[in-house]
Amino acid sequence: QKEVEQNSGPLSVPEGAIASLNCTYSDRGSQSFFWYRQYSGKSPELIMSIYSNGDKEDGRFTAQLNKASQYVSLLIRDSQPSDSATYLCAVGGSQGNLIFGKGTKLSVKP
Amino acid sequence: DTEVTQTPKHLVMGMTNKKSLKCEQHMGHRAMYWYKQKAKKPPELMFVYSYEKLSINESVPSRFSPECPNSSLLNLHLHALQPEDSALYLCASSKIPGGAETQYFGPGTRLLVL
C-alpha cells in the first residue's frame, strides 16, 4: 500500500515568518510530487510540482525533494494570513492517480 | 488557461432520486478524473478516464456511474445514493494519463443526500 504521510497540524506561524511543511512517501519508485493548497470549502489548487532532487522556487514558495530520504517539503517565505489553508502533498501513482497525504492545516497569525 | 468547470455547485437529493454531475474542460486534456472528498479528509480517487475510456474504477459502488461522452466532458450519474455519500465531488483533468502529469481540479459539486 503506497502511503504519503504529513503532519496534520495545525501549524501556526506569525505573519512574515517562514512556514515549513513536510511530507514523506513510502514508494521509493515515485517520480512526481505535487503540493496543492485547499481553502476551506474549496477545491485543491496546484502550488507546485517537482520531479528532480533539489529545490524548486516559485515566488514565495520553494519545494524541496530528497528521493534518497523519500522526503518532500514546501517552504513558504514571508507567510501571509491569506496563506492560511490546508496544504496537501500528493505523489503520482503508477496508474495515473494521485496519492494524497492527509494534509497539513496552516494558520498564519497577523 | 487551466480551467475545469463543474455543475451544479450544490446538489441536494433524496435517496430515490437520479441526478447527474457534469464536468467540462477545453484544454485538450485526454485524462479526466472523479474524486470524492469528505470533510477534513484528502480527496479519494473514484474513476479515471484515459482517452475517453474508463481505465480505473476504484471499487466504487454501482450507484455511481461515470460517463465520458467526448474528450471535453465527463459526467457522474447518481442513483439511489445513501446519506454517507454526501461529500464534495471533484473533477480533475491532466494533459495525458500518467502519474507524472499535473492534475487540475474543478471547483467541485457539494452533494447532500437526505
Coordinates of N, CA and C in Angstrom, one line a residue:
Chain A
Q1 N 0.9 -1.2 0.0 CA 0.0 0.0 0.0 C 0.9 1.2 0.0
K2 N 0.8 2.0 -1.1 CA 1.6 3.2 -1.1 C 1.0 4.3 -0.2
E3 N 1.9 4.9 0.6 CA 1.4 5.9 1.5 C 2.1 7.2 1.4
V4 N 1.4 8.3 1.8 CA 2.0 9.6 1.9 C 1.6 10.1 3.2
E5 N 2.6 10.5 4.0 CA 2.4 11.0 5.3 C 2.7 12.5 5.5
Q6 N 1.8 13.1 6.2 CA 2.0 14.5 6.5 C 1.6 14.7 8.0
N7 N 2.2 15.7 8.6 CA 1.8 16.1 9.9 C 0.5 16.9 9.8
S8 N -0.6 16.5 10.5 CA -1.8 17.1 10.2 C -1.9 18.5 10.8
G9 N -1.0 18.9 11.7 CA -1.0 20.2 12.3 C -2.1 20.3 13.4
P10 N -2.6 21.5 13.7 CA -2.3 22.7 12.9 C -0.9 23.3 13.1
L11 N -0.4 23.9 12.1 CA 0.9 24.5 12.1 C 0.6 26.0 12.2
S12 N 1.1 26.7 13.2 CA 0.8 28.1 13.4 C 2.1 28.9 13.3
V13 N 2.1 29.9 12.4 CA 3.3 30.7 12.3 C 2.8 32.2 12.3
P14 N 3.7 33.1 12.8 CA 3.3 34.5 12.7 C 3.5 35.1 11.3
E15 N 2.8 36.1 11.0 CA 2.9 36.8 9.7 C 4.3 37.2 9.4
G16 N 4.8 36.9 8.2 CA 6.2 37.3 7.9 C 7.2 36.2 8.1
A17 N 6.8 35.2 8.8 CA 7.7 34.1 9.1 C 7.8 33.1 8.0
I18 N 8.7 32.1 8.1 CA 8.8 31.0 7.1 C 7.9 29.8 7.6
A19 N 7.0 29.3 6.8 CA 6.3 28.1 7.2 C 6.9 26.9 6.5
S20 N 7.1 25.9 7.2 CA 7.8 24.7 6.6 C 6.8 23.5 6.7
L21 N 6.5 22.9 5.6 CA 5.5 21.8 5.5 C 6.3 20.6 5.0
N22 N 6.1 19.5 5.7 CA 6.8 18.3 5.4 C 6.0 17.1 4.9
C23 N 6.6 16.2 4.2 CA 5.8 15.1 3.6 C 6.8 13.9 3.4
T24 N 6.4 12.7 3.7 CA 7.2 11.6 3.4 C 6.4 10.6 2.6
Y25 N 7.0 9.8 1.8 CA 6.3 8.8 1.0 C 6.9 7.4 1.0
S26 N 6.1 6.4 0.8 CA 6.6 5.1 1.0 C 7.2 4.4 -0.2
D27 N 6.7 4.8 -1.4 CA 7.2 4.1 -2.6 C 8.4 4.7 -3.2
R28 N 9.5 4.0 -3.1 CA 10.8 4.5 -3.5 C 10.9 4.8 -5.0
G29 N 10.0 4.2 -5.7 CA 10.0 4.4 -7.2 C 9.2 5.6 -7.6
S30 N 8.6 6.3 -6.7 CA 7.8 7.5 -7.1 C 8.7 8.5 -7.8
Q31 N 8.1 9.2 -8.8 CA 8.8 10.1 -9.6 C 8.3 11.5 -9.7
S32 N 7.0 11.7 -9.3 CA 6.4 13.0 -9.4 C 5.7 13.4 -8.1
F33 N 5.8 14.7 -7.8 CA 5.4 15.1 -6.5 C 4.7 16.5 -6.6
F34 N 3.7 16.7 -5.9 CA 2.9 17.9 -6.1 C 2.4 18.5 -4.7
W35 N 2.4 19.8 -4.6 CA 1.8 20.4 -3.5 C 0.5 21.2 -4.0
Y36 N -0.6 20.9 -3.3 CA -1.8 21.6 -3.5 C -2.2 22.4 -2.2
R37 N -2.8 23.5 -2.5 CA -3.4 24.3 -1.4 C -4.9 24.2 -1.5
Q38 N -5.6 24.0 -0.3 CA -7.0 23.9 -0.3 C -7.6 24.8 0.8
Y39 N -8.3 25.8 0.4 CA -9.0 26.6 1.3 C -10.3 25.9 1.8
S40 N -10.8 26.2 2.9 CA -12.0 25.5 3.5 C -13.2 25.7 2.5
G41 N -13.7 24.6 2.2 CA -14.9 24.6 1.3 C -14.6 24.7 -0.2
K42 N -13.3 24.8 -0.5 CA -12.9 25.0 -1.9 C -12.2 23.8 -2.4
S43 N -11.8 23.8 -3.7 CA -11.1 22.6 -4.3 C -9.6 22.8 -4.2
P44 N -8.9 21.7 -4.4 CA -7.4 21.9 -4.3 C -6.9 22.7 -5.5
E45 N -5.9 23.5 -5.2 CA -5.3 24.4 -6.2 C -3.8 24.1 -6.2
L46 N -3.3 23.8 -7.4 CA -1.9 23.4 -7.5 C -1.0 24.6 -7.2
I47 N 0.0 24.3 -6.3 CA 1.0 25.3 -6.0 C 2.3 25.0 -6.8
M48 N 2.7 23.8 -6.8 CA 4.0 23.4 -7.4 C 4.1 21.9 -7.6
S49 N 4.8 21.6 -8.7 CA 5.2 20.2 -8.9 C 6.7 20.1 -8.9
I50 N 7.2 19.0 -8.5 CA 8.7 18.8 -8.5 C 9.0 17.4 -8.9
Y51 N 10.0 17.2 -9.7 CA 10.3 15.8 -10.2 C 11.8 15.4 -9.9
S52 N 12.7 16.4 -9.7 CA 14.1 16.2 -9.5 C 14.5 16.5 -8.1
N53 N 15.6 15.8 -7.7 CA 16.1 16.2 -6.4 C 16.6 17.6 -6.3
G54 N 16.4 18.3 -5.2 CA 16.9 19.6 -5.0 C 15.7 20.6 -4.7
D55 N 16.0 21.8 -5.0 CA 15.0 22.9 -4.7 C 14.4 23.4 -6.0
K56 N 13.1 23.8 -5.9 CA 12.4 24.5 -7.0 C 11.7 25.7 -6.4
E57 N 11.9 26.8 -6.9 CA 11.4 28.1 -6.3 C 10.4 28.7 -7.3
D58 N 9.3 29.2 -6.7 CA 8.3 29.9 -7.5 C 7.7 31.0 -6.5
G59 N 8.2 32.2 -6.7 CA 7.8 33.3 -5.9 C 8.2 33.1 -4.4
R60 N 7.2 33.1 -3.5 CA 7.5 32.9 -2.1 C 7.5 31.4 -1.7
F61 N 7.3 30.5 -2.7 CA 7.2 29.1 -2.4 C 8.5 28.4 -2.9
T62 N 9.0 27.5 -2.1 CA 10.1 26.6 -2.5 C 9.8 25.2 -2.1
A63 N 9.8 24.3 -3.2 CA 9.6 22.9 -2.9 C 11.0 22.3 -2.9
Q64 N 11.2 21.3 -2.0 CA 12.5 20.6 -1.9 C 12.2 19.1 -1.9
L65 N 13.0 18.4 -2.7 CA 12.8 17.0 -2.9 C 14.1 16.2 -2.6
N66 N 14.0 15.2 -1.8 CA 15.1 14.3 -1.5 C 14.6 12.9 -1.7
K67 N 14.9 12.3 -2.8 CA 14.4 11.0 -3.1 C 15.1 9.9 -2.3
A68 N 16.3 10.1 -1.9 CA 17.0 9.1 -1.1 C 16.4 9.0 0.3
S69 N 15.9 10.1 0.8 CA 15.2 10.1 2.1 C 13.7 10.0 2.0
Q70 N 13.2 10.0 0.7 CA 11.8 9.9 0.4 C 11.0 11.0 1.2
Y71 N 11.5 12.2 0.9 CA 11.0 13.3 1.7 C 10.8 14.5 0.7
V72 N 9.7 15.2 0.8 CA 9.5 16.4 0.1 C 8.9 17.4 1.0
S73 N 9.3 18.7 0.8 CA 8.8 19.7 1.7 C 8.4 20.9 0.9
L74 N 7.7 21.8 1.5 CA 7.3 23.1 1.0 C 7.6 24.2 2.0
L75 N 8.4 25.2 1.5 CA 8.7 26.3 2.4 C 7.9 27.5 1.8
I76 N 7.2 28.2 2.7 CA 6.5 29.5 2.3 C 7.2 30.6 3.1
R77 N 7.8 31.5 2.3 CA 8.5 32.6 2.9 C 7.6 33.8 3.0
D78 N 7.9 34.7 4.0 CA 7.0 35.9 4.2 C 5.5 35.5 4.3
S79 N 5.2 34.5 5.2 CA 3.9 34.0 5.2 C 2.9 35.1 5.5
Q80 N 1.7 35.0 4.8 CA 0.6 36.0 4.9 C -0.6 35.3 5.5
P81 N -1.5 36.0 6.1 CA -2.8 35.4 6.6 C -3.5 34.7 5.5
S82 N -3.4 35.2 4.3 CA -4.1 34.6 3.1 C -3.5 33.2 2.8
D83 N -2.3 32.9 3.3 CA -1.8 31.5 3.1 C -2.4 30.5 4.0
S84 N -3.2 30.9 5.0 CA -3.9 30.0 5.9 C -4.8 29.1 5.1
A85 N -4.5 27.8 5.1 CA -5.2 26.8 4.3 C -4.7 25.4 4.7
T86 N -5.3 24.4 4.1 CA -4.7 23.1 4.3 C -3.9 22.8 3.0
Y87 N -2.6 22.3 3.3 CA -1.7 22.0 2.2 C -1.6 20.5 2.0
L88 N -1.9 20.0 0.8 CA -1.9 18.6 0.5 C -0.7 18.3 -0.3
C89 N 0.0 17.3 0.2 CA 1.1 16.7 -0.5 C 0.6 15.5 -1.4
A90 N 1.0 15.4 -2.6 CA 0.5 14.3 -3.4 C 1.6 13.7 -4.2
V91 N 1.6 12.4 -4.4 CA 2.6 11.7 -5.2 C 1.9 11.0 -6.4
G92 N 2.5 11.1 -7.5 CA 1.9 10.5 -8.7 C 2.0 9.0 -8.6
G93 N 0.9 8.3 -8.8 CA 0.8 6.8 -8.8 C 1.1 6.2 -10.2
S94 N 1.4 5.0 -10.2 CA 1.8 4.3 -11.4 C 0.6 4.2 -12.4
Q95 N -0.6 4.3 -11.9 CA -1.8 4.2 -12.8 C -2.3 5.6 -13.2
G96 N -1.6 6.6 -12.9 CA -2.0 7.9 -13.3 C -2.8 8.6 -12.2
N97 N -3.0 8.0 -11.1 CA -3.7 8.6 -10.0 C -2.8 9.4 -9.1
L98 N -3.4 10.2 -8.3 CA -2.6 11.0 -7.3 C -2.9 10.3 -5.9
I99 N -1.8 10.1 -5.2 CA -1.9 9.6 -3.8 C -1.7 10.8 -2.9
F100 N -2.7 11.1 -2.1 CA -2.6 12.3 -1.3 C -2.3 11.9 0.2
G101 N -1.5 12.9 0.8 CA -1.4 12.8 2.2 C -2.7 13.4 2.8
K102 N -2.8 13.3 4.2 CA -4.0 13.8 4.8 C -4.0 15.3 4.9
G103 N -2.9 16.0 4.6 CA -2.9 17.5 4.6 C -2.4 18.0 5.9
T104 N -1.8 19.2 5.8 CA -1.4 19.9 7.0 C -2.1 21.3 7.0
K105 N -2.8 21.6 8.1 CA -3.5 22.8 8.2 C -2.5 23.9 8.7
L106 N -2.4 24.9 7.9 CA -1.5 26.1 8.3 C -2.3 27.3 8.7
S107 N -1.9 27.9 9.8 CA -2.6 29.1 10.3 C -1.5 30.2 10.4
V108 N -1.7 31.3 9.7 CA -0.8 32.4 9.8 C -1.4 33.5 10.5
K109 N -0.8 33.8 11.7 CA -1.4 34.8 12.6 C -0.9 36.2 12.3
P110 N -1.8 37.2 12.2 CA -1.4 38.6 11.9 C -0.6 39.1 13.1
Chain B
D1 N -4.7 28.8 -19.9 CA -5.9 28.7 -19.1 C -6.0 27.2 -18.6
T2 N -6.2 27.0 -17.3 CA -6.2 25.7 -16.7 C -7.6 25.5 -16.0
E3 N -8.7 25.8 -16.8 CA -10.0 25.8 -16.1 C -10.7 24.6 -16.3
V4 N -11.2 24.0 -15.3 CA -12.1 22.9 -15.3 C -13.4 23.4 -14.6
T5 N -14.5 23.2 -15.3 CA -15.8 23.7 -14.7 C -16.6 22.5 -14.3
Q6 N -17.4 22.7 -13.3 CA -18.3 21.7 -12.8 C -19.7 22.3 -12.4
T7 N -20.7 21.5 -12.8 CA -22.1 21.9 -12.5 C -22.8 20.7 -12.0
P8 N -23.8 20.9 -11.0 CA -24.0 22.2 -10.3 C -23.0 22.4 -9.2
K9 N -23.0 23.6 -8.6 CA -22.1 23.8 -7.5 C -22.6 23.1 -6.2
H10 N -23.9 23.1 -6.0 CA -24.5 22.4 -4.9 C -25.7 21.5 -5.4
L11 N -25.9 20.4 -4.7 CA -27.0 19.5 -5.1 C -27.5 18.8 -3.8
V12 N -28.8 18.9 -3.7 CA -29.5 18.1 -2.6 C -30.4 17.1 -3.2
M13 N -30.3 15.9 -2.8 CA -31.1 14.8 -3.4 C -31.6 13.8 -2.4
G14 N -32.7 13.2 -2.7 CA -33.2 12.2 -1.8 C -32.6 10.8 -2.3
M15 N -32.8 9.8 -1.4 CA -32.2 8.5 -1.7 C -32.8 7.8 -2.9
T16 N -34.0 8.3 -3.3 CA -34.6 7.6 -4.5 C -34.4 8.4 -5.8
N17 N -33.7 9.6 -5.7 CA -33.6 10.4 -6.9 C -32.5 9.9 -7.8
K18 N -32.6 10.4 -9.1 CA -31.5 10.2 -10.0 C -31.0 11.6 -10.4
K19 N -29.7 11.8 -10.3 CA -29.2 13.1 -10.7 C -27.8 12.9 -11.4
S20 N -27.3 13.9 -12.0 CA -26.0 13.8 -12.7 C -25.2 15.0 -12.4
L21 N -23.9 14.8 -12.2 CA -22.9 15.8 -12.1 C -22.1 16.0 -13.5
K22 N -21.8 17.2 -13.8 CA -21.2 17.4 -15.1 C -19.8 18.1 -14.9
C23 N -18.9 17.8 -15.7 CA -17.5 18.3 -15.6 C -17.1 18.6 -17.1
E24 N -16.5 19.8 -17.3 CA -16.1 20.1 -18.6 C -14.7 20.8 -18.6
Q25 N -13.9 20.5 -19.6 CA -12.6 21.2 -19.8 C -12.3 21.4 -21.3
H26 N -11.7 22.5 -21.6 CA -11.4 22.8 -23.0 C -10.0 23.1 -23.2
M27 N -9.2 22.3 -22.5 CA -7.7 22.5 -22.5 C -7.1 21.4 -23.4
G28 N -7.9 20.5 -24.0 CA -7.4 19.4 -24.8 C -6.8 18.3 -24.0
H29 N -7.2 18.3 -22.7 CA -6.7 17.2 -21.9 C -7.3 15.9 -22.2
R30 N -6.5 14.8 -22.1 CA -7.1 13.5 -22.5 C -7.2 12.5 -21.3
A31 N -7.0 13.0 -20.1 CA -7.3 12.2 -18.9 C -8.2 13.1 -18.0
M32 N -9.3 12.4 -17.5 CA -10.2 13.1 -16.6 C -10.5 12.2 -15.4
Y33 N -10.7 12.8 -14.3 CA -10.8 12.0 -13.0 C -12.0 12.5 -12.2
W34 N -12.6 11.6 -11.5 CA -13.5 11.9 -10.4 C -12.9 11.5 -9.1
Y35 N -13.0 12.5 -8.1 CA -12.6 12.3 -6.8 C -13.8 12.6 -5.8
K36 N -13.8 11.9 -4.7 CA -14.7 12.2 -3.6 C -13.9 12.7 -2.4
Q37 N -14.4 13.8 -1.8 CA -13.7 14.3 -0.6 C -14.7 14.5 0.5
K38 N -14.5 13.8 1.6 CA -15.3 14.1 2.8 C -14.5 15.1 3.7
A39 N -15.3 15.7 4.6 CA -14.8 16.8 5.4 C -13.5 16.4 6.2
K40 N -12.5 17.2 6.1 CA -11.2 17.1 6.8 C -10.5 15.8 6.4
K41 N -10.8 15.3 5.2 CA -10.0 14.2 4.6 C -9.5 14.6 3.2
P42 N -8.4 13.9 2.7 CA -7.9 14.2 1.4 C -8.9 13.6 0.3
P43 N -8.8 14.1 -0.9 CA -9.6 13.5 -2.0 C -9.3 12.1 -2.2
E44 N -10.3 11.3 -2.5 CA -10.2 9.9 -2.8 C -10.6 9.6 -4.2
L45 N -9.7 9.0 -5.0 CA -9.9 8.7 -6.4 C -11.1 7.7 -6.5
M46 N -12.0 8.1 -7.5 CA -13.1 7.2 -7.8 C -12.9 6.5 -9.2
F47 N -12.7 7.4 -10.2 CA -12.6 6.9 -11.6 C -11.6 7.7 -12.3
V48 N -11.0 7.0 -13.3 CA -10.1 7.7 -14.2 C -10.5 7.3 -15.7
Y49 N -10.6 8.3 -16.5 CA -10.8 8.1 -17.9 C -9.6 8.5 -18.7
S50 N -9.1 7.6 -19.5 CA -7.9 7.9 -20.4 C -8.3 7.8 -21.8
Y51 N -8.2 8.9 -22.6 CA -8.6 8.9 -24.0 C -10.1 8.4 -24.1
E52 N -10.9 8.9 -23.2 CA -12.4 8.7 -23.2 C -12.7 7.3 -22.8
K53 N -11.8 6.5 -22.4 CA -12.1 5.1 -21.9 C -11.8 5.0 -20.4
L54 N -12.7 4.3 -19.7 CA -12.6 4.1 -18.3 C -11.3 3.2 -18.1
S55 N -10.4 3.7 -17.3 CA -9.2 2.9 -17.1 C -9.0 2.5 -15.6
I56 N -9.6 3.3 -14.7 CA -9.6 2.9 -13.3 C -10.9 3.1 -12.7
N57 N -11.4 2.1 -12.0 CA -12.6 2.2 -11.1 C -12.1 1.7 -9.8
E58 N -12.1 2.6 -8.8 CA -11.5 2.2 -7.5 C -12.6 1.5 -6.7
S59 N -13.2 0.5 -7.2 CA -14.2 -0.3 -6.5 C -15.3 0.6 -6.0
V60 N -15.8 1.4 -6.8 CA -16.9 2.4 -6.5 C -18.2 1.6 -6.6
P61 N -19.1 1.8 -5.7 CA -20.5 1.2 -5.8 C -21.2 1.6 -7.1
S62 N -22.0 0.6 -7.5 CA -22.6 0.8 -8.8 C -23.7 2.0 -8.8
R63 N -24.0 2.5 -7.7 CA -24.9 3.6 -7.6 C -24.3 4.9 -8.2
F64 N -22.9 4.8 -8.4 CA -22.2 5.9 -9.1 C -21.8 5.3 -10.5
S65 N -22.2 6.1 -11.5 CA -22.0 5.6 -12.9 C -21.3 6.7 -13.7
P66 N -20.1 6.5 -14.1 CA -19.4 7.6 -14.8 C -19.7 7.4 -16.3
E67 N -19.5 8.5 -17.0 CA -19.7 8.5 -18.5 C -18.8 9.6 -19.1
C68 N -18.1 9.3 -20.2 CA -17.3 10.3 -20.9 C -17.8 10.4 -22.3
P69 N -18.7 11.2 -22.6 CA -19.3 11.3 -24.0 C -18.3 11.8 -25.0
N70 N -17.4 12.7 -24.6 CA -16.3 13.1 -25.5 C -15.1 13.6 -24.7
S71 N -14.1 14.0 -25.4 CA -12.8 14.3 -24.7 C -12.9 15.5 -23.8
S72 N -14.0 16.3 -23.9 CA -14.1 17.5 -23.1 C -15.0 17.4 -21.9
L73 N -15.8 16.3 -21.9 CA -16.9 16.2 -21.0 C -16.9 14.9 -20.2
L74 N -17.2 15.1 -18.9 CA -17.2 13.9 -18.0 C -18.5 14.1 -17.1
N75 N -19.3 13.0 -17.1 CA -20.5 13.0 -16.2 C -20.3 12.0 -15.1
L76 N -21.0 12.2 -14.1 CA -21.2 11.2 -13.0 C -22.7 11.1 -12.7
H77 N -23.2 10.0 -13.0 CA -24.7 9.7 -12.8 C -24.8 9.1 -11.4
L78 N -25.8 9.6 -10.7 CA -26.1 9.2 -9.3 C -27.5 8.6 -9.2
H79 N -27.6 7.5 -8.5 CA -28.9 6.8 -8.4 C -28.9 6.1 -7.1
A80 N -30.0 6.3 -6.3 CA -30.2 5.5 -5.1 C -29.0 5.7 -4.1
L81 N -28.6 7.0 -3.9 CA -27.4 7.2 -3.0 C -27.9 7.1 -1.6
Q82 N -26.9 7.0 -0.7 CA -27.0 6.9 0.7 C -26.6 8.2 1.4
P83 N -27.1 8.5 2.6 CA -26.6 9.7 3.2 C -25.1 9.8 3.4
E84 N -24.4 8.7 3.5 CA -23.0 8.7 3.7 C -22.2 9.0 2.4
D85 N -23.0 9.1 1.3 CA -22.4 9.6 0.0 C -22.3 11.1 0.0
S86 N -22.8 11.8 0.9 CA -22.7 13.3 1.0 C -21.3 13.6 1.1
A87 N -20.8 14.5 0.2 CA -19.4 14.9 0.1 C -19.2 15.9 -0.9
L88 N -18.0 16.4 -1.1 CA -17.6 17.2 -2.2 C -17.0 16.3 -3.3
Y89 N -17.6 16.5 -4.5 CA -17.2 15.6 -5.6 C -16.4 16.5 -6.6
L90 N -15.2 16.1 -6.8 CA -14.2 16.9 -7.5 C -13.9 16.2 -8.9
C91 N -13.9 17.0 -9.9 CA -13.4 16.5 -11.2 C -12.0 17.1 -11.4
A92 N -11.2 16.4 -12.1 CA -9.8 16.9 -12.4 C -9.5 16.5 -13.8
S93 N -8.5 17.1 -14.5 CA -8.0 16.7 -15.8 C -6.5 16.9 -15.8
S94 N -5.9 16.1 -16.7 CA -4.5 16.3 -17.0 C -4.3 16.1 -18.5
K95 N -3.1 16.6 -18.9 CA -2.9 16.6 -20.4 C -2.9 15.2 -21.0
I96 N -2.2 14.3 -20.4 CA -2.3 12.9 -20.8 C -2.4 12.1 -19.5
P97 N -2.8 10.8 -19.6 CA -2.8 10.0 -18.4 C -1.4 9.7 -17.9
G98 N -1.3 9.5 -16.6 CA 0.1 9.2 -16.1 C 0.3 9.9 -14.8
G99 N 1.0 9.3 -13.9 CA 1.2 9.8 -12.6 C 2.1 11.0 -12.6
A100 N 2.9 11.3 -13.6 CA 3.8 12.4 -13.7 C 3.1 13.7 -14.1
E101 N 1.8 13.5 -14.6 CA 1.1 14.7 -15.1 C 0.4 15.5 -14.0
T102 N 0.5 16.8 -14.2 CA -0.2 17.7 -13.2 C -1.7 17.5 -13.4
Q103 N -2.5 17.4 -12.4 CA -3.9 17.3 -12.4 C -4.5 18.7 -12.0
Y104 N -5.4 19.2 -12.7 CA -6.1 20.5 -12.4 C -7.5 20.2 -12.0
F105 N -7.9 20.7 -10.9 CA -9.2 20.4 -10.3 C -10.2 21.5 -10.6
G106 N -11.5 21.0 -10.8 CA -12.6 21.9 -10.9 C -13.0 22.4 -9.5
P107 N -14.0 23.3 -9.4 CA -14.4 23.8 -8.1 C -15.2 22.8 -7.2
G108 N -15.7 21.8 -7.9 CA -16.4 20.7 -7.1 C -17.9 20.9 -7.0
T109 N -18.6 19.9 -6.8 CA -20.0 19.9 -6.5 C -20.2 19.4 -5.1
R110 N -20.9 20.2 -4.3 CA -21.1 19.8 -2.9 C -22.5 19.1 -2.9
L111 N -22.5 17.8 -2.6 CA -23.6 16.9 -2.6 C -24.1 16.6 -1.2
L112 N -25.4 16.8 -1.0 CA -26.1 16.4 0.2 C -27.2 15.4 -0.1
V113 N -27.1 14.2 0.5 CA -28.1 13.2 0.3 C -28.9 13.1 1.6
L114 N -30.2 13.3 1.4 CA -31.1 13.2 2.5 C -31.9 11.9 2.6

